Coordinates of C-alpha atoms and ligand atoms in Angstrom, one line a residue:
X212 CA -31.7 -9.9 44.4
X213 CA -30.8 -6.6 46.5
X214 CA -27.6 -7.0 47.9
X215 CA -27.6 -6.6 51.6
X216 CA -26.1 -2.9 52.2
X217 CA -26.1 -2.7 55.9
X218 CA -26.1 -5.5 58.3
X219 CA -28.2 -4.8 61.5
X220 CA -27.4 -6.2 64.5
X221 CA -30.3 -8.9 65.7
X222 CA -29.5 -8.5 69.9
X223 CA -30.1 -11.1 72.6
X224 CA -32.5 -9.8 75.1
X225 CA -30.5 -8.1 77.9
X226 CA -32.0 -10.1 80.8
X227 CA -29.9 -13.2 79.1
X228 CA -26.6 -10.9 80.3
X229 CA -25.6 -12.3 83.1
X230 CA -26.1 -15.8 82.1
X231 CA -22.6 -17.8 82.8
X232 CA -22.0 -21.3 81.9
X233 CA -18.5 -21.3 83.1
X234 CA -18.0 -25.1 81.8
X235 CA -19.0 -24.5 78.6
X236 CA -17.2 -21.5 78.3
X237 CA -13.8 -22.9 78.9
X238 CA -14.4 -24.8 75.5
X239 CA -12.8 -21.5 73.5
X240 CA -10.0 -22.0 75.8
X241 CA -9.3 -25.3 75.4
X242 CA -10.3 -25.2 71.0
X243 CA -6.9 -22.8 71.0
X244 CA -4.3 -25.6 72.7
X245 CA -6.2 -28.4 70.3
X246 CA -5.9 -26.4 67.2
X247 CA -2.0 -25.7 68.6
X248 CA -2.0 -30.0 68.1
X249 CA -2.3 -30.8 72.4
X250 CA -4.7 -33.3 73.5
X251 CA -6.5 -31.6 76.5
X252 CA -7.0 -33.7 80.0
X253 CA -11.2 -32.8 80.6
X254 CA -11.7 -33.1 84.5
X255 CA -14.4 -30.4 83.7
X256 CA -17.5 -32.2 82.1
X257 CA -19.5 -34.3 84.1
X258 CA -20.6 -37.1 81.5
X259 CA -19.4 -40.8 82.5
X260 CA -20.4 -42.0 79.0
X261 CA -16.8 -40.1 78.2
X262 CA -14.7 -42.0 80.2
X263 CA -15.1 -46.2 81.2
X264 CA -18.9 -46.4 82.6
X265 CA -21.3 -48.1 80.3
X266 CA -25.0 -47.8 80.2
X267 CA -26.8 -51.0 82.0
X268 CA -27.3 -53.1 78.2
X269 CA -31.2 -53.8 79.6
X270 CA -32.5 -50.3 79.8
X271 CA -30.9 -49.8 76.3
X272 CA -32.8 -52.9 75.0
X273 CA -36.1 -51.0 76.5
X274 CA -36.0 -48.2 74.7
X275 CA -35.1 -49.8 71.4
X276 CA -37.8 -52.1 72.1
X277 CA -40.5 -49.4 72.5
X278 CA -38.9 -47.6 69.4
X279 CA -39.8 -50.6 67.7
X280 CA -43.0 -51.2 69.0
X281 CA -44.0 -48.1 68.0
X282 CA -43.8 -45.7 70.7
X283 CA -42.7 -42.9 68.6
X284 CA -45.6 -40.4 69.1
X285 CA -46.5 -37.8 71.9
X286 CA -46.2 -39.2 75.1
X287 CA -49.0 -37.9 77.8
X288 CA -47.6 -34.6 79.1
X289 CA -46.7 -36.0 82.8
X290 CA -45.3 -38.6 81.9
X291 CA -46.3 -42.4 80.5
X292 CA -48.1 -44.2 83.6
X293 CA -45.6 -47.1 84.0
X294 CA -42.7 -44.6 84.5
X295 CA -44.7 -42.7 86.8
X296 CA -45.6 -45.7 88.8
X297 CA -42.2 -46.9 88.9
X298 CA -41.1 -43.5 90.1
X299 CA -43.8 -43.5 93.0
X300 CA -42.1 -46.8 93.9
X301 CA -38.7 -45.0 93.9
X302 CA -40.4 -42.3 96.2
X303 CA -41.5 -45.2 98.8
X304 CA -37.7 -46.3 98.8
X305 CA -36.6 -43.1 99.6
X306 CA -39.2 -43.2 102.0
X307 CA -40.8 -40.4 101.0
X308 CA -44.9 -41.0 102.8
X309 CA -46.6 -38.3 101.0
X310 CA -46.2 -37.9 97.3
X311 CA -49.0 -36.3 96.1
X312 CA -47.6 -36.1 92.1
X313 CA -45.0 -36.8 89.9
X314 CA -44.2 -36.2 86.4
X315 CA -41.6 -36.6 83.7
X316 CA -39.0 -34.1 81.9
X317 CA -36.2 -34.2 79.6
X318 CA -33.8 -34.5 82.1
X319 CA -33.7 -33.1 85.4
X320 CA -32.5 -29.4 83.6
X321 CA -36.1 -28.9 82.5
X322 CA -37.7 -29.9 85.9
X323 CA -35.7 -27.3 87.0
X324 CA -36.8 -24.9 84.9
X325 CA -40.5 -25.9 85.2
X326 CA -40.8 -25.8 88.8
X327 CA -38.8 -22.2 89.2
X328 CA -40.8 -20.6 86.2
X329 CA -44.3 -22.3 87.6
X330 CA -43.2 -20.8 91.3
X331 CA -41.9 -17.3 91.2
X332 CA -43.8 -13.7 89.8
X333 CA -41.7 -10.2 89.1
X334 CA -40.3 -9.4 92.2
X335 CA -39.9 -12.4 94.6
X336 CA -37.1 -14.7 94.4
X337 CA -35.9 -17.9 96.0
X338 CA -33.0 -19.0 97.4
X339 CA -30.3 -20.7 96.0
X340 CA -26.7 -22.3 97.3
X341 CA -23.6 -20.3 96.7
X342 CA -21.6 -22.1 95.0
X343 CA -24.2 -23.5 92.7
X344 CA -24.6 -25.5 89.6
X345 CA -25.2 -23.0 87.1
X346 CA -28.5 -23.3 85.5
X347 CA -30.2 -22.6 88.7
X348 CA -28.9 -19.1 88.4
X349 CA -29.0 -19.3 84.8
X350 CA -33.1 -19.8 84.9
X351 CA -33.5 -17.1 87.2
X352 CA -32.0 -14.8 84.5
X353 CA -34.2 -16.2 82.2
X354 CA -37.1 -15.2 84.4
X355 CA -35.8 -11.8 85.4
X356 CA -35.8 -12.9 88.4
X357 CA -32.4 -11.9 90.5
X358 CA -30.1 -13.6 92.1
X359 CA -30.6 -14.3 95.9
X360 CA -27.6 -16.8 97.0
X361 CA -27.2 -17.9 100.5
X362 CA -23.4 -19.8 101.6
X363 CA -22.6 -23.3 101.9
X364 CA -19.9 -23.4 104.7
X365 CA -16.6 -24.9 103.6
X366 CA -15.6 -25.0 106.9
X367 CA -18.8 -27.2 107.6
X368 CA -18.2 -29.5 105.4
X369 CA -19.8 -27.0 103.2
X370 CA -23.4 -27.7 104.7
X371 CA -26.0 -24.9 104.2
X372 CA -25.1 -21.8 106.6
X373 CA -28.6 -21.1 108.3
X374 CA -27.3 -17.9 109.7
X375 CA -26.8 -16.6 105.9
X376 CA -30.2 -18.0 104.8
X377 CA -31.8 -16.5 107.8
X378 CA -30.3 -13.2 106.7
X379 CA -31.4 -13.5 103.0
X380 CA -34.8 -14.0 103.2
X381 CA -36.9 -11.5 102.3
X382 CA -40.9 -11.4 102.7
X383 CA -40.6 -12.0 99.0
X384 CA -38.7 -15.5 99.7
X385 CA -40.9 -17.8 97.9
X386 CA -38.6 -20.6 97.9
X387 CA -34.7 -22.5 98.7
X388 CA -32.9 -24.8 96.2
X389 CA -30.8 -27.8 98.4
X390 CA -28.1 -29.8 95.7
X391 CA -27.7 -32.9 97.7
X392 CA -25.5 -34.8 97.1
X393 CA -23.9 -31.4 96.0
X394 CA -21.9 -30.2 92.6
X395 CA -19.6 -28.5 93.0
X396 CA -18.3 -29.7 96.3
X397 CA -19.7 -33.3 96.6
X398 CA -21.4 -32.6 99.8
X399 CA -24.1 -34.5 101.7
X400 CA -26.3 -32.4 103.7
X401 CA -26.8 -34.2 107.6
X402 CA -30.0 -35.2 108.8
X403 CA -30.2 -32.6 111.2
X404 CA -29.2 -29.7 108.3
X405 CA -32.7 -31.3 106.4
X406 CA -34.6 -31.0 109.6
X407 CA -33.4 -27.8 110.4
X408 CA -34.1 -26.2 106.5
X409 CA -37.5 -28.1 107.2
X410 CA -38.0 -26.2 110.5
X411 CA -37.2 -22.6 108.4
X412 CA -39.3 -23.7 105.4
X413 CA -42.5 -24.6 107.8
X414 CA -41.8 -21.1 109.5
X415 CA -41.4 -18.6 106.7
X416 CA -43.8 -20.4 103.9
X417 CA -41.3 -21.8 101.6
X418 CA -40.9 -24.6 99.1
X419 CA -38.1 -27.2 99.0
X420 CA -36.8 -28.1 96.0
X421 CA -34.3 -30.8 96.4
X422 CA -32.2 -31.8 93.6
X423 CA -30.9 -35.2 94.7
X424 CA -30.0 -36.2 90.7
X425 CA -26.8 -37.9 92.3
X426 CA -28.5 -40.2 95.7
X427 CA -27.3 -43.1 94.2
X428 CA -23.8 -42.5 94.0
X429 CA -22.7 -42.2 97.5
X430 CA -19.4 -43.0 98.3
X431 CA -18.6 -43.5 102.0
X432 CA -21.3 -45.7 102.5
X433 CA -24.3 -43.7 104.3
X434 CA -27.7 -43.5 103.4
X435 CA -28.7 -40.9 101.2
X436 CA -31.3 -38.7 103.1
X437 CA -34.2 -37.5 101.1
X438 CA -35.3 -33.6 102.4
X439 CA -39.2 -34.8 101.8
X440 CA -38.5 -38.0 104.3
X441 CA -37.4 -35.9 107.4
X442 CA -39.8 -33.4 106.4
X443 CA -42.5 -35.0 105.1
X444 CA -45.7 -32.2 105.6
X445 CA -43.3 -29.6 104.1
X446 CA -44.4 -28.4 100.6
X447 CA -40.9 -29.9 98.6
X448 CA -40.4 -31.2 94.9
X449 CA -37.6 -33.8 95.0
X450 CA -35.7 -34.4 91.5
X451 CA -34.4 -36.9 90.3
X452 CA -33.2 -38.4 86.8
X453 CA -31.2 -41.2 84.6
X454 CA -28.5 -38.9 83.6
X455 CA -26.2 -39.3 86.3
X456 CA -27.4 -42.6 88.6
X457 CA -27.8 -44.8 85.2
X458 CA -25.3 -43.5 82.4
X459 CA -27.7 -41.9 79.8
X460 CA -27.5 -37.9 79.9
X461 CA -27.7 -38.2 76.5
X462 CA -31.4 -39.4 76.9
X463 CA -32.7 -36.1 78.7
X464 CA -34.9 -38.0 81.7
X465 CA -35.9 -36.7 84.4
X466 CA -38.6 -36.3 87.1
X467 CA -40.2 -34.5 89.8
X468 CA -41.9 -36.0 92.9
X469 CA -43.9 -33.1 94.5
X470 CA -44.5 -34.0 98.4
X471 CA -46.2 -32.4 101.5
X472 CA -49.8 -31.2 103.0
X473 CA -51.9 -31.6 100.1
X474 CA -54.1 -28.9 100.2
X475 CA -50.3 -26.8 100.4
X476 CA -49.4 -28.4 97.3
X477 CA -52.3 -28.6 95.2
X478 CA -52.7 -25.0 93.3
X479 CA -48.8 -24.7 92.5
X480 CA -48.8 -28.7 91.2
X481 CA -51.8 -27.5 88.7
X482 CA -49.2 -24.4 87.6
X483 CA -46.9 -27.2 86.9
X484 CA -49.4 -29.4 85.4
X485 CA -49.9 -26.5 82.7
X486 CA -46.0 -25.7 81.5
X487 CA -46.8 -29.1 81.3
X488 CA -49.1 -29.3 78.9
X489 CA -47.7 -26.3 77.3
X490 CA -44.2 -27.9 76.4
X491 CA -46.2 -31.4 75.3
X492 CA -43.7 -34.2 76.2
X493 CA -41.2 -35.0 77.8
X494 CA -38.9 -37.9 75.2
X495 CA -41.6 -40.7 74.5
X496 CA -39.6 -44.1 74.0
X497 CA -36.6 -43.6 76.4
X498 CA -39.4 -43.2 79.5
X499 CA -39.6 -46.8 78.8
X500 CA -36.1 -46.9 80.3
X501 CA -37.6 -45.7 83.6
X502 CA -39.1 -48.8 85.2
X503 CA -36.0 -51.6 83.6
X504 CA -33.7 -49.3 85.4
X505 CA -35.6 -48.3 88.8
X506 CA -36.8 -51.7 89.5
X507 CA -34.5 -53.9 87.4
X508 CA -30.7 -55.1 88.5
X509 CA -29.0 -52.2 90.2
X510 CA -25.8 -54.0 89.6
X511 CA -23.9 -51.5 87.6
X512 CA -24.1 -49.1 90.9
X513 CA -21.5 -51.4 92.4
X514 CA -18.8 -50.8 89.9
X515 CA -19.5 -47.1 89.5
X516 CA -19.5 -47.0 93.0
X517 CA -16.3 -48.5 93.0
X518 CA -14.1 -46.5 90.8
X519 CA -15.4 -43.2 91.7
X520 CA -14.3 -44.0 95.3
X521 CA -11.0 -44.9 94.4
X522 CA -10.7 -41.6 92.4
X523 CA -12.0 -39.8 94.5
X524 CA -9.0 -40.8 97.3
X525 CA -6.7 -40.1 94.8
X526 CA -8.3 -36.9 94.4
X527 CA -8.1 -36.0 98.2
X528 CA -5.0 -37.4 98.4
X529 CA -3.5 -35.2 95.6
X530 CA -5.4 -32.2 97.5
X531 CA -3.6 -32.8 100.8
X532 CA 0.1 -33.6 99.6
X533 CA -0.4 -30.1 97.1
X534 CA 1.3 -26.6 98.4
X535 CA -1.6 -24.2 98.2
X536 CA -4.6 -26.8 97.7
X537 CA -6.7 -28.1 100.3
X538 CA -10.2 -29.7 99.9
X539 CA -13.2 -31.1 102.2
X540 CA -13.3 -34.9 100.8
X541 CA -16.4 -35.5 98.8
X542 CA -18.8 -37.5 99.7
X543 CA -21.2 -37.9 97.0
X544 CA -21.0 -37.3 92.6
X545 CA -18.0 -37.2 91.2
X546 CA -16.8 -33.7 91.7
X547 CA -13.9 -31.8 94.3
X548 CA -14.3 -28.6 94.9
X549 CA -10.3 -27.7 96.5
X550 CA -9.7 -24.2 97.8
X551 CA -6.3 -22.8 96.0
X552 CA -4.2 -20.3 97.8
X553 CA -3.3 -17.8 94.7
X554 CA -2.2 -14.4 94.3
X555 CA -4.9 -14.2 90.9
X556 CA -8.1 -14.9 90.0
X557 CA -9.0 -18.4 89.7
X558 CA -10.5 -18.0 86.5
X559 CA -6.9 -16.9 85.3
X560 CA -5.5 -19.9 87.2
X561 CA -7.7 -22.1 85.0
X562 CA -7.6 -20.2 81.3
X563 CA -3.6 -20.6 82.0
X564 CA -3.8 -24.5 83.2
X565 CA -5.3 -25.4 80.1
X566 CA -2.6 -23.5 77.5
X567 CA 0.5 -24.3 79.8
X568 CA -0.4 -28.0 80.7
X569 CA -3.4 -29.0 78.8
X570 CA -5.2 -29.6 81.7
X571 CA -9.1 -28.3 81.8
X572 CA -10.9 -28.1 85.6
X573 CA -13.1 -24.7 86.0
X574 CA -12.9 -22.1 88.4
X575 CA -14.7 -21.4 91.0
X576 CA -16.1 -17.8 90.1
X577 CA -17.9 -19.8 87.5
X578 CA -20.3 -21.5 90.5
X579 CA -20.4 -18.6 93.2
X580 CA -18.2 -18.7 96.0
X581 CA -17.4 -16.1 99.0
X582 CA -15.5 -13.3 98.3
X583 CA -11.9 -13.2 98.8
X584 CA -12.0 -17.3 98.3
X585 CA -10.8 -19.0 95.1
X586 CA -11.6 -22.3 94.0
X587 CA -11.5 -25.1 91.2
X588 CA -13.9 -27.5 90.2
X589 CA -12.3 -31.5 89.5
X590 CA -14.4 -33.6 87.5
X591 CA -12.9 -37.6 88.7
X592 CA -14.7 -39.4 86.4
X593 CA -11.5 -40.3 84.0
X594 CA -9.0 -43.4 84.9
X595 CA -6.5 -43.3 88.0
X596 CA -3.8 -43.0 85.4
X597 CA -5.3 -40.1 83.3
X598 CA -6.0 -38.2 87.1
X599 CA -2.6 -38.9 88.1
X600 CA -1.0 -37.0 85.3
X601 CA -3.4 -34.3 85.1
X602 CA -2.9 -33.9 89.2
X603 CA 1.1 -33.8 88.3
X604 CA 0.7 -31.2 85.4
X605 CA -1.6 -28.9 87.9
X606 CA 1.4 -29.3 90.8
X607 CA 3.8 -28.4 88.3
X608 CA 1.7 -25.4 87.2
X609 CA 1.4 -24.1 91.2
X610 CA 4.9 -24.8 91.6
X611 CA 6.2 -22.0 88.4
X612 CA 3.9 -20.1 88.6
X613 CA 3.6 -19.5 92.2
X614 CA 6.2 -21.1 93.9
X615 CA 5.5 -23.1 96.9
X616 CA 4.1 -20.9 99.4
Ligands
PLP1332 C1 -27.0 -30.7 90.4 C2 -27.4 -31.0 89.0 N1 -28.8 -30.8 88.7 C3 -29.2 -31.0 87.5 C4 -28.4 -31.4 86.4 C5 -29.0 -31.6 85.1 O1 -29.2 -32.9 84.8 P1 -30.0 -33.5 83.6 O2 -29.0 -34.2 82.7 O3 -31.0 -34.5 84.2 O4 -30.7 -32.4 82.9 C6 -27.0 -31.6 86.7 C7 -26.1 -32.0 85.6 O5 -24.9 -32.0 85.7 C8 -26.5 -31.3 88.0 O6 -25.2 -31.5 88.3

């Protein structure tokens, strides 16, 4: 065999640069302190199935039951009708009036990336919030298609800032991204924020696409508010999925319910309808999870419900009584978004949180955020007691390092 002389580099394309995926990257970070023999606190990853939620026992019984009847093939490209039926139910109770189609994916992540790469050509771009959850941006790269971020006001409860959107679009604007409830900051957008999107959608052309992955875990007891129900003529794709609302992101379901004037809708849904096709199937026997857990017991939202809220007060709490910390209360998810007062970066403030006091959150620069602003992002998922000494270890951090301002 000829030995190899001279390696040559293979390189990633160069569009794939700027691609961040702040959470992940904090891993390298945190393998150091473990391989120094520390257990590391994670308030950074947002998977429940890490910490003391379980999956409802039923929908696992479906999918083992349709693994055992044989529902191991291709599935039909939009989905298998009873899930798609179930989710058209699940569009009626979120009152949206005028679905016109829906169709499966593995996990809300490739909805995402369907309905972005089936919208946008070289050259035009759509809006997205600032801060963000990262694969929006993270698919535009992909595309080549660059950023075009509008604000989320913290001093409005971080709602959308119409003003900025207003001064982003272009006549290339083909679109606007809403994360309601939102990550990172665990926002709800208001009824009259919806209607008032809806108003500058109708006006300058756009699509909605309205990720609304966490509406069933609320946690101050208001509706959730579907854009495509205030808005129903307005051309929108509302997503949804299992990964958050029933305990399976392991599972990779999730949907899209496209909604509006149908004759608006119609040419972009057949775009859709080819990626499609293209990609095959979305996971075959854990769609059969779809209707148990949509239309079965919805019991297991009670006790979520539950302990999120009462870590999410001890979060706020924490936020308030901290020097240099303050933090609009969530409302939805399981993420805080507090505003530190620092004299650094915050990614610093993080990288150095995790090898002084083992304690992983990630920084805001890792989501967007306005310049001059710095900010961490708290996961709340783990127990009261694991929160409470992870909140005393961050303290103690502030406090050394920059004193009690
Ligand atoms: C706002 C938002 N959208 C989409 C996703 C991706 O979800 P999925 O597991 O369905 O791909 C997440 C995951 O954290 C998210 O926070």
């Amino acid at each position: 065999m000829t030995p190899i002389s001279q390696a040559h580099e293979i390189a990633a394309a160069s569009r794939l640069d700027h691609v961040r995926y702040a959470i992940r990257d904090l891993a390298c970070v945190a393998d150091e302190v473990t391989q120094q023999g520390h257990s590391v606190l994670p308030l950074n990853v947002g998977d429940p199935l890490n910490f003391d939620f379980q999956t409802p026992p039923h929908i696992i019984e479906a999918v083992y039951k349709a693994m055992r009847d044989g529902k191991n093939g291709y599935a039909p490209s939009p989905g298998i009708p009873e899930a798609i039926e179930a989710i058209r139910g699940e569009a009626v109770r979120k009152e949206i009036t005028t679905v016109r189609d829906v169709f499966v994916t593995s996990g809300v992540s490739e909805t995402v990336d369907l309905c972005i790469s089936a919208l946008v050509n070289p050259g035009e771009d759509i809006l997205t919030p600032k801060p963000d959850y990262p694969l929006y941006s993270a698919v535009l790269c992909k595309l080549g298609i660059g950023l075009n971020a509008y604000d989320l006001n913290e001093d409005d409860a971080w709602q959308p800032e119409l003003a900025d959107i207003e001064r982003k679009l272009t006549p290339h604007t083909r679109g606007i991204v809403l994360i309601n409830p939102n990550n990172p900051t665990g926002s709800l957008c208001t009824r009259q924020m919806l209607e008032q999107v809806a108003e500058l959608a109708r006006r300058h052309n756009l699509i909605v696409f309205s990720d609304e992955i966490y509406d069933k875990l609320i946690l101050d007891g208001t509706p959730h508010i579907a854009f495509a129900s205030v808005a129903p003529d307005v051309p929108c794709v509302t997503f949804g999925g299992m990964s958050k609302n029933y305990l399976v992101p392991g599972w990779r379901i999730g949907w899209g319910i496209v909604s509006g004037e149908a004759a608006a809708v119609k040419t972009y849904t057949e775009g859709v309808h080819r990626l499609l096709r293209a990609r095959l199937c979305a996971n075959h026997p854990e769609q059969y999870a779809i209707r148990p857990a949509l239309e079965g017991p919805q019991d297991h939202l009670v006790e979520v419900q539950r302990k999120l809220r009462s870590r999410r007060d001890l979060t706020q709490k924490w936020c308030e009584g901290t020097p240099r910390v303050s933090c609009v209360a969530p409302r939805g998810a399981f993420y805080a978004y507090p505003r530190i007062d620092i004299p650094e970066s915050d990614e610093v403030f993080v990288k150095e949180l995790i090898r002084q006091k083992h304690v992983m959150v990630v920084h805001g620069s890792g989501f967007g955020q306005k310049p001059g602003t710095q900010h961490f992002r708290i996961v709340f998922l783990p127990q009261e007691a694991t929160l409470a000494k992870a909140y005393a270890g961050i303290a103690e951090f502030i406090r050394e390092r920059y004193g009690n301002a």
